[in-house]
Each structure stands twice: as structure tokens, then as C-alpha cells.
Coordinates of N, CA and C in Angstrom, one line a residue:
X1 N -21.7 8.8 3.7 CA -20.4 8.7 4.4 C -19.3 8.5 3.4
X2 N -18.2 9.1 3.6 CA -17.0 9.1 2.7 C -16.3 7.7 2.8
X3 N -16.0 7.2 1.6 CA -15.3 5.9 1.5 C -13.8 6.1 1.8
X4 N -13.3 5.6 3.0 CA -11.9 5.8 3.3 C -10.9 5.1 2.3
X5 N -11.3 4.0 1.6 CA -10.5 3.4 0.6 C -10.3 4.4 -0.6
X6 N -11.3 5.1 -0.9 CA -11.2 6.1 -2.0 C -10.3 7.2 -1.7
X7 N -10.3 7.7 -0.4 CA -9.4 8.7 0.0 C -7.9 8.3 -0.1
X8 N -7.7 7.1 0.4 CA -6.3 6.5 0.3 C -5.9 6.3 -1.2
X9 N -6.8 5.8 -2.0 CA -6.5 5.6 -3.4 C -6.1 6.9 -4.1
X10 N -6.9 8.0 -3.8 CA -6.5 9.3 -4.4 C -5.1 9.8 -4.0
X11 N -4.8 9.6 -2.7 CA -3.5 10.0 -2.2 C -2.4 9.2 -2.9
X12 N -2.6 7.8 -3.0 CA -1.6 7.0 -3.7 C -1.5 7.3 -5.1
X13 N -2.6 7.6 -5.8 CA -2.6 7.9 -7.2 C -1.8 9.2 -7.4
X14 N -1.9 10.2 -6.5 CA -1.1 11.4 -6.6 C 0.4 11.1 -6.4
X15 N 0.7 10.3 -5.4 CA 2.1 10.0 -5.1 C 2.8 9.1 -6.1
X16 N 2.0 8.1 -6.7 CA 2.5 7.2 -7.7 C 1.5 7.2 -8.9
X17 N 1.7 8.2 -9.8 CA 0.7 8.4 -10.9 C 0.5 7.1 -11.8
X18 N 1.5 6.2 -11.9 CA 1.3 5.1 -12.7 C 0.1 4.2 -12.3
X19 N -0.2 4.3 -11.0 CA -1.3 3.5 -10.5 C -2.7 3.9 -11.1
X20 N -2.8 5.2 -11.4 CA -4.0 5.7 -12.1 C -4.0 5.2 -13.5
X21 N -2.8 5.4 -14.2 CA -2.7 5.0 -15.6 C -3.0 3.5 -15.8
X22 N -2.6 2.7 -14.8 CA -2.8 1.2 -14.9 C -4.3 0.9 -14.5
X23 N -5.1 1.8 -14.0 CA -6.5 1.6 -13.7 C -6.6 0.8 -12.4
X24 N -5.6 0.9 -11.5 CA -5.7 0.2 -10.2 C -6.7 0.8 -9.3
X25 N -7.5 -0.1 -8.7 CA -8.5 0.3 -7.7 C -8.2 -0.4 -6.4
X26 N -8.1 0.4 -5.3 CA -7.8 -0.2 -4.0 C -9.2 -0.6 -3.4
X27 N -9.4 -1.9 -3.3 CA -10.7 -2.4 -2.9 C -10.8 -2.6 -1.4
X28 N -9.8 -3.0 -0.7 CA -9.9 -3.3 0.7 C -8.6 -3.2 1.4
X29 N -8.6 -2.5 2.5 CA -7.5 -2.4 3.4 C -7.9 -3.0 4.8
X30 N -7.0 -3.9 5.2 CA -7.2 -4.5 6.6 C -5.8 -4.3 7.3
X31 N -5.7 -4.8 8.5 CA -4.5 -4.7 9.3 C -3.4 -5.5 8.7
X32 N -3.7 -6.6 8.0 CA -2.6 -7.4 7.4 C -2.7 -7.6 5.9
X33 N -3.7 -7.1 5.3 CA -3.9 -7.3 3.8 C -4.4 -6.0 3.1
X34 N -4.1 -6.0 1.9 CA -4.6 -5.0 1.0 C -4.9 -5.7 -0.3
X35 N -6.1 -5.4 -0.9 CA -6.5 -6.1 -2.1 C -6.8 -4.9 -3.1
X36 N -6.2 -5.1 -4.3 CA -6.4 -4.2 -5.4 C -7.0 -4.9 -6.6
X37 N -7.7 -4.2 -7.5 CA -8.2 -4.7 -8.7 C -7.5 -4.0 -9.9
X38 N -7.1 -4.8 -10.9 CA -6.4 -4.2 -12.0 C -7.0 -4.7 -13.3
X39 N -7.4 -3.8 -14.2 CA -8.0 -4.2 -15.5 C -6.9 -4.7 -16.5
X40 N -7.2 -5.6 -17.3 CA -6.2 -6.1 -18.2 C -5.9 -5.1 -19.4
X41 N -7.0 -4.4 -19.8 CA -6.9 -3.6 -21.0 C -5.7 -2.7 -21.1
X42 N -5.4 -1.9 -20.1 CA -4.2 -1.0 -20.2 C -2.9 -1.7 -19.7
X43 N -3.0 -2.9 -19.4 CA -1.8 -3.6 -18.9 C -1.5 -4.9 -19.7
X44 N -1.9 -5.0 -20.9 CA -1.7 -6.2 -21.7 C -0.4 -6.1 -22.5
X45 N 0.1 -7.3 -22.9 CA 1.3 -7.3 -23.8 C 0.8 -7.7 -25.2
X46 N 1.8 -8.0 -26.1 CA 1.5 -8.4 -27.5 C 0.7 -9.7 -27.6
X47 N 0.7 -10.5 -26.5 CA 0.0 -11.8 -26.6 C -1.4 -11.7 -26.0
X48 N -1.8 -10.5 -25.5 CA -3.1 -10.4 -24.9 C -3.2 -10.8 -23.5
X49 N -2.0 -11.1 -22.9 CA -2.0 -11.4 -21.5 C -1.4 -10.2 -20.7
X50 N -1.4 -10.3 -19.4 CA -0.9 -9.2 -18.6 C 0.6 -9.1 -18.8
X51 N 1.1 -7.9 -19.1 CA 2.5 -7.5 -19.2 C 3.2 -7.8 -17.9
X52 N 4.4 -8.4 -18.0 CA 5.2 -8.7 -16.7 C 5.5 -7.5 -15.9
X53 N 5.8 -6.4 -16.6 CA 6.1 -5.2 -15.8 C 4.8 -4.6 -15.1
X54 N 3.7 -4.8 -15.7 CA 2.4 -4.4 -15.0 C 2.1 -5.3 -13.8
X55 N 2.4 -6.6 -14.0 CA 2.2 -7.5 -12.8 C 3.1 -7.1 -11.7
X56 N 4.3 -6.8 -12.0 CA 5.3 -6.4 -10.9 C 4.8 -5.1 -10.3
X57 N 4.5 -4.1 -11.1 CA 4.0 -2.8 -10.6 C 2.8 -3.0 -9.8
X58 N 1.8 -3.8 -10.2 CA 0.6 -4.0 -9.4 C 0.9 -4.6 -8.1
X59 N 1.8 -5.6 -8.0 CA 2.2 -6.2 -6.7 C 2.9 -5.2 -5.8
X60 N 3.8 -4.4 -6.4 CA 4.4 -3.3 -5.6 C 3.4 -2.3 -5.1
X61 N 2.5 -1.9 -6.0 CA 1.4 -1.0 -5.6 C 0.5 -1.5 -4.5
X62 N 0.2 -2.8 -4.5 CA -0.6 -3.4 -3.4 C 0.2 -3.4 -2.1
X63 N 1.5 -3.7 -2.2 CA 2.3 -3.6 -1.0 C 2.5 -2.2 -0.4
X64 N 2.7 -1.3 -1.3 CA 2.8 0.1 -1.0 C 1.5 0.6 -0.3
X65 N 0.3 0.2 -0.9 CA -1.0 0.6 -0.3 C -1.2 0.0 1.1
X66 N -0.8 -1.2 1.3 CA -0.9 -1.8 2.6 C -0.1 -1.1 3.6
X67 N 1.2 -0.8 3.3 CA 2.0 -0.1 4.3 C 1.5 1.4 4.5
X68 N 1.1 2.0 3.4 CA 0.6 3.4 3.5 C -0.6 3.4 4.4
X69 N -1.5 2.5 4.3 CA -2.7 2.3 5.1 C -2.3 2.2 6.6
X70 N -1.3 1.4 6.9 CA -0.8 1.2 8.2 C -0.1 2.4 8.8
X71 N 0.6 3.1 7.9 CA 1.2 4.4 8.3 C 0.2 5.4 8.7
X72 N -0.9 5.5 8.0 CA -2.0 6.5 8.3 C -2.6 6.0 9.7
X73 N -2.9 4.7 9.8 CA -3.5 4.2 11.0 C -2.7 4.4 12.2
X74 N -1.4 4.3 12.1 CA -0.5 4.4 13.2 C 0.1 5.8 13.4
X75 N -0.3 6.7 12.5 CA 0.1 8.1 12.6 C 1.7 8.2 12.4
X76 N 2.1 7.5 11.3 CA 3.5 7.5 11.0 C 3.8 8.2 9.7
X77 N 3.1 9.3 9.4 CA 3.2 10.0 8.1 C 4.6 10.7 8.0
X78 N 5.3 10.9 9.1 CA 6.6 11.6 9.0 C 7.7 10.6 8.5
X79 N 7.3 9.4 8.1 CA 8.3 8.5 7.5 C 8.1 8.4 6.0
X80 N 9.2 8.3 5.3 CA 9.2 8.0 3.9 C 9.0 6.5 3.6
X81 N 8.2 6.2 2.7 CA 7.9 4.8 2.3 C 8.5 4.5 1.0
X82 N 9.4 3.5 0.9 CA 10.1 3.1 -0.3 C 10.1 1.6 -0.5
X83 N 10.2 1.2 -1.8 CA 10.4 -0.2 -2.1 C 11.9 -0.3 -2.3
X84 N 12.6 -1.2 -1.5 CA 14.0 -1.3 -1.6 C 14.4 -2.4 -2.6
X85 N 13.6 -3.5 -2.6 CA 13.9 -4.6 -3.6 C 12.6 -5.4 -3.7
X86 N 12.5 -6.2 -4.8 CA 11.4 -7.0 -5.0 C 11.7 -8.2 -6.0
X87 N 11.1 -9.3 -5.8 CA 11.2 -10.4 -6.6 C 9.9 -11.0 -7.0
X88 N 9.7 -11.4 -8.2 CA 8.4 -11.9 -8.7 C 8.6 -13.2 -9.5
X89 N 7.7 -14.2 -9.3 CA 7.7 -15.4 -10.1 C 6.4 -15.4 -10.8
X90 N 6.5 -15.5 -12.2 CA 5.4 -15.5 -13.1 C 5.0 -17.0 -13.2
X91 N 3.9 -17.4 -12.7 CA 3.6 -18.9 -12.6 C 2.7 -19.3 -13.8
X92 N 1.7 -18.4 -14.1 CA 0.8 -18.7 -15.2 C 0.4 -17.4 -15.9
X93 N 0.0 -17.5 -17.2 CA -0.4 -16.3 -17.9 C -1.7 -15.7 -17.2
X94 N -1.7 -14.4 -17.2 CA -2.8 -13.7 -16.6 C -3.6 -13.2 -17.8
X95 N -4.8 -13.8 -18.0 CA -5.6 -13.6 -19.3 C -6.8 -12.7 -19.1
X96 N -7.0 -12.1 -17.9 CA -8.2 -11.4 -17.7 C -7.9 -10.3 -16.6
X97 N -8.9 -9.5 -16.3 CA -8.8 -8.5 -15.2 C -8.4 -9.3 -14.0
X98 N -7.6 -8.7 -13.1 CA -7.0 -9.5 -12.0 C -7.0 -8.7 -10.7
X99 N -6.8 -9.4 -9.6 CA -6.6 -8.8 -8.3 C -5.3 -9.2 -7.8
X100 N -4.8 -8.3 -6.9 CA -3.6 -8.6 -6.2 C -3.9 -8.4 -4.7
X101 N -3.4 -9.4 -3.9 CA -3.6 -9.4 -2.4 C -2.2 -9.3 -1.8
X102 N -1.9 -8.2 -1.1 CA -0.6 -8.0 -0.4 C -0.9 -8.4 1.0
X103 N 0.1 -9.0 1.6 CA 0.0 -9.5 3.0 C 1.2 -9.2 3.8
X104 N 1.0 -8.8 5.1 CA 2.1 -8.5 6.0 C 1.9 -9.5 7.2
X105 N 3.0 -9.9 7.8 CA 2.9 -10.7 9.0 C 2.9 -9.8 10.2
X106 N 1.9 -10.0 11.1 CA 1.7 -9.1 12.2 C 2.9 -8.9 13.1
X107 N 3.6 -10.0 13.4 CA 4.8 -9.9 14.2 C 5.9 -9.1 13.6
X108 N 6.0 -9.2 12.2 CA 7.0 -8.4 11.5 C 6.6 -6.9 11.6
X109 N 5.3 -6.6 11.6 CA 4.9 -5.2 11.7 C 5.3 -4.6 13.1
X110 N 5.0 -5.5 14.1 CA 5.3 -5.1 15.5 C 6.8 -4.8 15.7
X111 N 7.6 -5.7 15.1 CA 9.1 -5.5 15.1 C 9.5 -4.2 14.4
X112 N 8.9 -3.9 13.3 CA 9.2 -2.7 12.5 C 8.8 -1.5 13.3
X113 N 7.7 -1.5 14.0 CA 7.3 -0.3 14.8 C 8.4 -0.1 15.9
X114 N 8.9 -1.1 16.5 CA 9.9 -1.0 17.5 C 11.2 -0.4 16.9
X115 N 11.6 -0.8 15.8 CA 12.8 -0.3 15.1 C 12.6 1.2 14.7
X116 N 11.4 1.5 14.3 CA 11.1 2.9 13.9 C 11.2 3.8 15.2
X117 N 10.7 3.3 16.3 CA 10.8 4.1 17.5 C 12.2 4.2 18.1
X118 N 13.1 3.2 17.8 CA 14.4 3.2 18.3 C 15.4 4.0 17.4
X119 N 15.4 3.8 16.1 CA 16.3 4.4 15.2 C 15.8 5.1 14.0
X120 N 14.4 5.2 13.9 CA 13.8 6.0 12.8 C 13.9 5.3 11.4
X121 N 14.2 4.0 11.4 CA 14.4 3.3 10.1 C 14.1 1.8 10.3
X122 N 13.4 1.3 9.3 CA 13.1 -0.2 9.4 C 12.7 -0.7 8.1
X123 N 12.9 -2.0 7.9 CA 12.5 -2.8 6.7 C 11.5 -3.8 7.1
X124 N 10.7 -4.2 6.1 CA 9.7 -5.2 6.3 C 9.5 -5.9 4.9
X125 N 9.2 -7.2 5.0 CA 8.9 -8.0 3.8 C 7.4 -8.1 3.6
X126 N 6.9 -7.7 2.4 CA 5.5 -7.9 2.1 C 5.4 -8.9 0.9
X127 N 4.5 -9.8 1.0 CA 4.3 -10.7 -0.1 C 3.0 -10.3 -0.8
X128 N 2.9 -10.7 -2.0 CA 1.7 -10.4 -2.8 C 1.4 -11.6 -3.8
X129 N 0.2 -11.8 -4.1 CA -0.2 -12.9 -5.0 C -1.2 -12.3 -6.0
X130 N -1.0 -12.6 -7.2 CA -1.9 -12.3 -8.3 C -3.0 -13.4 -8.5
X131 N -4.2 -12.9 -8.6 CA -5.3 -13.9 -8.7 C -6.4 -13.4 -9.6
X132 N -7.1 -14.4 -10.1 CA -8.4 -14.2 -10.9 C -9.4 -15.1 -10.3
X133 N -10.4 -14.5 -9.6 CA -11.4 -15.3 -8.9 C -10.7 -16.2 -7.9
X134 N -11.0 -17.5 -7.9 CA -10.5 -18.5 -7.0 C -9.1 -19.0 -7.4
X135 N -8.6 -18.7 -8.6 CA -7.3 -19.1 -9.0 C -6.3 -18.0 -8.4
X136 N -5.5 -18.5 -7.4 CA -4.7 -17.5 -6.6 C -3.2 -17.6 -6.9
X137 N -2.8 -18.6 -7.7 CA -1.3 -18.7 -7.9 C -0.9 -18.4 -9.3
X138 N -1.1 -17.2 -9.7 CA -0.7 -16.7 -11.0 C 0.7 -16.1 -11.0
X139 N 0.9 -15.3 -9.9 CA 2.3 -14.7 -9.7 C 2.5 -14.6 -8.2
X140 N 3.7 -14.8 -7.8 CA 4.1 -14.6 -6.4 C 5.1 -13.5 -6.3
X141 N 4.9 -12.5 -5.4 CA 5.8 -11.4 -5.3 C 6.3 -11.3 -3.9
X142 N 7.5 -10.9 -3.7 CA 8.0 -10.6 -2.3 C 8.8 -9.3 -2.4
X143 N 8.5 -8.3 -1.6 CA 9.2 -7.1 -1.7 C 9.7 -6.6 -0.3
X144 N 10.8 -6.0 -0.3 CA 11.4 -5.4 0.9 C 11.0 -3.9 0.9
X145 N 10.2 -3.5 1.8 CA 9.8 -2.1 1.9 C 10.5 -1.4 3.1
X146 N 10.8 -0.1 2.9 CA 11.6 0.6 3.9 C 10.7 1.8 4.4
X147 N 10.7 2.0 5.7 CA 10.2 3.2 6.3 C 11.4 3.9 6.9
X148 N 11.5 5.2 6.6 CA 12.7 6.0 7.0 C 12.2 7.4 7.5
X149 N 12.6 7.7 8.7 CA 12.2 9.0 9.2 C 12.7 10.2 8.3
X150 N 11.9 11.2 8.1 CA 12.4 12.4 7.4 C 13.2 13.3 8.3
X151 N 13.1 13.1 9.6 CA 13.9 13.9 10.6 C 15.4 13.6 10.5
X152 N 16.2 14.6 10.5 CA 17.7 14.3 10.5 C 18.2 13.6 11.7

């Protein structure tokens, strides 16, 4: 049986090539979460810890993956998906391969669907956390993502 996570990963890698260069693997898609794995080797800085730009990009990629998964599930492919803004707090050095978990609030998704049906445009906040094993508070990210109809 074909792995649906692998299919979504290939599409995302095509649309956002840096995800492949970073070695991002999309491990799990659920209705409210997306978990990715990221190797340290291609994403380290001069101190041997994860580069801040890579951490930001990984968090954005996890959020993008979650929304893209929901777009496919809800048959909303005619909408463009964009990151409008994002903020990250670097709480502890990331010294090993890491995971990122992006999360969406169900009520916010429901509100977004209504906005898309009404005016073809909507924004939603997705949060993401960088973790290594049980240590979950290495970085906190919050991003505003936009879905916008391609129809005029």
C-alpha cells in the first residue's frame, strides 16, 4: 500500500525545494497536527547547534505541511497557501536531530472554512514546537498562514 505521507512529502518538496535540502521528513499528518523530523547535519551553525534560520524554516514547513494536508483532505486545492508572518522564540540550543510538531485549533479551522466559502480568503494561526525526544520546549513558533482563492 502506498504511504500517503510520502506522497504529500514529495509534493511539498517539489513546491518548496528547501525542505528536501534540509532533509525534512513528514512523519505524521492528523486533523490538528503535523510532525516532521529534521537532521542536524545539513542544518547546523558554526557552534554545532541548529541554525536559527533552519529552525524557523522547519517550523514554517511543518505548518505548511499541516495546512496542505487539510487542503487535500477538504478538496481545497484551488486555494493558494502562503505564510503571511511568523514569530519564533529560541529557548534552548538544539544539539541533535529534532522534530517539529505543528498544531492547529479545530475551531479556528472551522472558522477559516466558513471564510473561504464566503469570500475566498482566510487567515489562520498555526503554532509549532521544536523538540528532541521528550524535551519539547526548545523553540516556539507562531505563524499566520493565508489561504486565498485563485479564482478572480
